[in-house]
């Protein structure tokens, strides 16, 4: 502990506990969309599976995961895939109604 508030903020909160809960919620959301977690971590590039992978990436990023952590959670080799996935999810939310409905279903699971 130091006298500097900005240096102490990271010490006041344990992020590891929260991240495990976020991953549990993400798994529950994937089930609500009719898929299994194994479908996401596979190398399958079919549309509905890729869209769900984008949704999970955005959800994890919005809840404090770094790109490398997202890549690790989804069994990807590096963080650039996660960067693209989050960017693509943001694009699809603004233009694709089905994707938006799936995202809402995922969030509400």
Coordinates of N, CA and C in Angstrom, one line a residue:
X1 N 0.8 -1.2 0.0 CA 0.0 0.0 0.0 C 0.9 1.2 0.0
X2 N 0.4 2.2 -0.7 CA 1.1 3.5 -0.8 C 0.1 4.6 -0.4
X3 N 0.6 5.8 -0.4 CA -0.3 6.9 -0.1 C -1.0 7.4 -1.4
X4 N -0.6 6.9 -2.5 CA -1.2 7.4 -3.8 C -2.4 6.6 -4.1
X5 N -3.6 7.3 -4.2 CA -4.8 6.6 -4.4 C -4.8 5.8 -5.8
X6 N -4.2 6.4 -6.8 CA -4.2 5.8 -8.1 C -3.5 4.5 -8.1
X7 N -2.5 4.4 -7.3 CA -1.7 3.1 -7.2 C -2.4 2.1 -6.4
X8 N -3.3 2.5 -5.5 CA -4.0 1.6 -4.6 C -5.2 1.0 -5.2
X9 N -5.8 1.6 -6.2 CA -7.1 1.2 -6.8 C -7.0 -0.2 -7.2
X10 N -5.9 -0.6 -7.9 CA -5.8 -2.0 -8.4 C -5.7 -3.0 -7.3
X11 N -5.2 -2.6 -6.1 CA -5.1 -3.5 -5.0 C -6.4 -3.7 -4.2
X12 N -7.3 -2.8 -4.4 CA -8.6 -2.8 -3.7 C -9.6 -3.8 -4.2
X13 N -9.4 -4.3 -5.5 CA -10.3 -5.1 -6.1 C -9.7 -6.3 -6.7
X14 N -10.2 -7.5 -6.4 CA -9.7 -8.7 -6.9 C -10.4 -9.1 -8.2
X15 N -9.8 -8.9 -9.4 CA -10.4 -9.1 -10.6 C -10.6 -10.6 -11.0
X16 N -9.8 -11.5 -10.4 CA -9.9 -12.9 -10.8 C -11.2 -13.5 -10.5
X17 N -11.8 -13.1 -9.4 CA -13.1 -13.6 -9.0 C -14.2 -13.2 -10.0
X18 N -14.1 -11.9 -10.3 CA -15.1 -11.4 -11.2 C -15.0 -12.0 -12.6
X19 N -13.8 -12.2 -13.1 CA -13.7 -12.8 -14.4 C -14.2 -14.2 -14.5
X20 N -14.1 -15.0 -13.5 CA -14.7 -16.3 -13.5 C -16.2 -16.3 -13.6
X21 N -16.8 -15.3 -12.9 CA -18.2 -15.1 -12.9 C -18.7 -14.7 -14.3
X22 N -17.9 -13.8 -14.9 CA -18.2 -13.3 -16.3 C -18.2 -14.5 -17.3
X23 N -17.2 -15.4 -17.1 CA -17.1 -16.5 -18.0 C -18.3 -17.5 -17.8
X24 N -18.7 -17.6 -16.6 CA -19.9 -18.5 -16.3 C -21.1 -17.9 -17.0
X25 N -21.3 -16.6 -16.9 CA -22.4 -15.9 -17.5 C -22.3 -16.1 -19.0
X26 N -21.1 -16.0 -19.6 CA -21.0 -16.2 -21.0 C -21.3 -17.6 -21.5
X27 N -20.9 -18.6 -20.7 CA -21.3 -19.9 -21.0 C -22.8 -20.1 -21.0
X28 N -23.5 -19.5 -20.0 CA -24.9 -19.6 -19.9 C -25.6 -18.9 -21.1
X29 N -25.0 -17.8 -21.6 CA -25.5 -17.1 -22.8 C -25.4 -17.9 -24.0
X30 N -24.2 -18.6 -24.1 CA -24.0 -19.5 -25.3 C -25.1 -20.6 -25.3
X31 N -25.4 -21.2 -24.2 CA -26.4 -22.2 -24.1 C -27.8 -21.7 -24.5
X32 N -28.1 -20.4 -24.1 CA -29.3 -19.8 -24.5 C -29.5 -19.6 -26.0
X33 N -28.3 -19.5 -26.7 CA -28.3 -19.4 -28.2 C -28.3 -20.8 -28.8
X34 N -28.4 -21.8 -28.1 CA -28.5 -23.2 -28.6 C -27.1 -23.8 -29.0
X35 N -26.0 -23.3 -28.5 CA -24.7 -23.9 -28.8 C -24.0 -24.3 -27.5
X36 N -23.0 -25.1 -27.7 CA -22.1 -25.5 -26.5 C -20.8 -24.7 -26.6
X37 N -20.2 -24.6 -25.5 CA -18.9 -23.8 -25.4 C -17.9 -24.5 -26.4
X38 N -17.9 -25.8 -26.5 CA -17.0 -26.5 -27.4 C -17.2 -26.1 -28.8
X39 N -18.4 -25.7 -29.2 CA -18.6 -25.2 -30.6 C -17.8 -23.9 -30.8
X40 N -17.7 -23.1 -29.8 CA -17.0 -21.8 -30.0 C -15.5 -22.0 -30.1
X41 N -15.0 -22.9 -29.3 CA -13.5 -23.0 -29.3 C -13.0 -23.9 -30.4
X42 N -13.9 -24.5 -31.1 CA -13.5 -25.3 -32.3 C -13.1 -24.4 -33.4
X43 N -12.6 -24.9 -34.5 CA -12.1 -24.1 -35.6 C -13.2 -23.9 -36.6
X44 N -14.5 -24.1 -36.2 CA -15.6 -24.0 -37.1 C -15.9 -22.6 -37.5
X45 N -16.0 -22.3 -38.8 CA -16.2 -20.9 -39.2 C -17.6 -20.7 -39.8
X46 N -18.6 -21.5 -39.5 CA -19.9 -21.3 -40.0 C -20.5 -20.1 -39.4
X47 N -21.5 -19.5 -40.1 CA -22.0 -18.1 -39.7 C -22.5 -18.0 -38.3
X48 N -23.5 -18.9 -37.9 CA -24.1 -18.7 -36.6 C -23.1 -18.9 -35.5
X49 N -22.1 -19.8 -35.7 CA -21.1 -20.1 -34.7 C -20.1 -18.9 -34.6
X50 N -19.7 -18.3 -35.7 CA -18.8 -17.2 -35.8 C -19.5 -16.0 -35.1
X51 N -20.8 -15.8 -35.4 CA -21.6 -14.7 -34.8 C -21.6 -14.8 -33.3
X52 N -21.8 -16.0 -32.8 CA -21.9 -16.2 -31.4 C -20.5 -16.0 -30.8
X53 N -19.4 -16.3 -31.5 CA -18.1 -16.0 -31.0 C -17.8 -14.5 -30.9
X54 N -18.4 -13.8 -31.9 CA -18.3 -12.3 -31.9 C -19.0 -11.8 -30.7
X55 N -20.2 -12.3 -30.4 CA -21.0 -11.8 -29.2 C -20.3 -12.1 -27.9
X56 N -19.7 -13.3 -27.8 CA -18.9 -13.6 -26.6 C -17.7 -12.7 -26.4
X57 N -17.0 -12.4 -27.5 CA -15.9 -11.6 -27.5 C -16.2 -10.2 -27.0
X58 N -17.3 -9.6 -27.6 CA -17.7 -8.3 -27.2 C -18.2 -8.3 -25.7
X59 N -18.9 -9.3 -25.3 CA -19.3 -9.4 -23.9 C -18.1 -9.4 -22.9
X60 N -17.2 -10.2 -23.3 CA -16.0 -10.3 -22.4 C -15.2 -9.0 -22.4
X61 N -15.1 -8.4 -23.5 CA -14.4 -7.1 -23.6 C -15.1 -6.0 -22.8
X62 N -16.4 -6.0 -22.9 CA -17.2 -5.0 -22.1 C -17.1 -5.3 -20.6
X63 N -16.7 -6.5 -20.2 CA -16.6 -6.8 -18.8 C -15.2 -6.9 -18.3
X64 N -14.3 -6.2 -19.0 CA -13.0 -6.0 -18.4 C -11.9 -6.9 -18.9
X65 N -12.2 -7.8 -19.8 CA -11.2 -8.8 -20.3 C -10.3 -8.0 -21.3
X66 N -9.0 -8.4 -21.2 CA -8.1 -7.9 -22.3 C -8.2 -8.8 -23.5
X67 N -7.7 -8.3 -24.6 CA -7.8 -9.0 -25.9 C -7.1 -10.4 -25.7
X68 N -6.0 -10.4 -25.1 CA -5.2 -11.7 -24.9 C -6.0 -12.7 -24.1
X69 N -6.7 -12.2 -23.1 CA -7.5 -13.0 -22.2 C -8.7 -13.6 -23.0
X70 N -9.3 -12.8 -23.8 CA -10.4 -13.3 -24.7 C -9.9 -14.4 -25.6
X71 N -8.8 -14.1 -26.2 CA -8.2 -15.1 -27.1 C -7.9 -16.4 -26.4
X72 N -7.4 -16.3 -25.2 CA -7.1 -17.5 -24.4 C -8.4 -18.3 -24.0
X73 N -9.5 -17.5 -23.6 CA -10.8 -18.1 -23.3 C -11.4 -18.8 -24.4
X74 N -11.2 -18.3 -25.6 CA -11.8 -18.9 -26.8 C -10.9 -19.8 -27.6
X75 N -9.7 -20.1 -27.0 CA -8.7 -21.0 -27.6 C -8.2 -20.5 -29.0
X76 N -8.0 -19.2 -29.0 CA -7.4 -18.6 -30.2 C -5.9 -18.4 -30.0
X77 N -5.1 -18.2 -31.1 CA -3.7 -18.2 -31.0 C -3.2 -16.8 -30.5
X78 N -3.8 -15.7 -30.9 CA -3.3 -14.4 -30.5 C -4.4 -13.4 -30.3
X79 N -4.1 -12.3 -29.9 CA -5.1 -11.3 -29.5 C -5.8 -10.6 -30.8
X80 N -5.1 -10.7 -31.9 CA -5.7 -9.9 -33.1 C -7.0 -10.5 -33.5
X81 N -7.2 -11.8 -33.3 CA -8.5 -12.4 -33.6 C -9.6 -11.8 -32.7
X82 N -9.3 -11.6 -31.5 CA -10.2 -11.0 -30.5 C -10.5 -9.5 -30.9
X83 N -9.5 -8.8 -31.3 CA -9.7 -7.4 -31.7 C -10.7 -7.3 -32.9
X84 N -10.5 -8.2 -33.9 CA -11.3 -8.2 -35.0 C -12.8 -8.6 -34.6
X85 N -12.9 -9.6 -33.8 CA -14.2 -10.1 -33.4 C -15.0 -9.0 -32.6
X86 N -14.4 -8.3 -31.7 CA -15.1 -7.2 -31.0 C -15.5 -6.1 -32.0
X87 N -14.6 -5.8 -32.9 CA -14.9 -4.7 -33.8 C -16.0 -5.1 -34.8
X88 N -16.0 -6.4 -35.2 CA -17.1 -6.9 -36.0 C -18.4 -7.0 -35.3
X89 N -18.4 -7.3 -34.0 CA -19.6 -7.4 -33.2 C -20.3 -6.0 -33.1
X90 N -19.4 -5.0 -32.9 CA -20.0 -3.6 -32.9 C -20.6 -3.2 -34.2
X91 N -19.9 -3.6 -35.3 CA -20.5 -3.3 -36.6 C -21.8 -4.0 -36.8
X92 N -21.9 -5.3 -36.5 CA -23.1 -6.0 -36.7 C -24.2 -5.6 -35.9
X93 N -23.9 -5.1 -34.7 CA -25.0 -4.6 -33.8 C -25.7 -3.4 -34.4
X94 N -25.0 -2.6 -35.2 CA -25.7 -1.5 -35.8 C -26.4 -1.7 -37.1
X95 N -26.1 -2.9 -37.8 CA -26.7 -3.1 -39.1 C -27.5 -4.4 -39.2
X96 N -27.3 -5.3 -38.3 CA -28.0 -6.7 -38.5 C -29.0 -6.9 -37.3
X97 N -30.3 -7.0 -37.7 CA -31.3 -7.1 -36.7 C -31.3 -8.5 -36.0
X98 N -31.0 -9.6 -36.8 CA -30.9 -10.9 -36.2 C -29.7 -11.0 -35.2
X99 N -28.6 -10.4 -35.5 CA -27.5 -10.3 -34.6 C -27.8 -9.6 -33.3
X100 N -28.5 -8.5 -33.5 CA -28.9 -7.7 -32.3 C -29.9 -8.5 -31.4
X101 N -30.8 -9.2 -32.0 CA -31.7 -10.1 -31.2 C -31.0 -11.2 -30.5
X102 N -30.0 -11.8 -31.2 CA -29.2 -12.8 -30.6 C -28.4 -12.2 -29.4
X103 N -27.8 -11.0 -29.6 CA -27.1 -10.4 -28.5 C -27.9 -10.1 -27.3
X104 N -29.2 -9.6 -27.5 CA -30.1 -9.4 -26.4 C -30.4 -10.7 -25.7
X105 N -30.6 -11.8 -26.5 CA -30.9 -13.1 -25.9 C -29.8 -13.6 -25.1
X106 N -28.6 -13.3 -25.6 CA -27.3 -13.7 -24.9 C -27.2 -12.9 -23.5
X107 N -27.4 -11.7 -23.6 CA -27.3 -10.8 -22.4 C -28.3 -11.2 -21.3
X108 N -29.5 -11.5 -21.8 CA -30.6 -11.8 -20.8 C -30.6 -13.2 -20.3
X109 N -29.7 -14.0 -20.7 CA -29.7 -15.4 -20.3 C -29.2 -15.5 -18.9

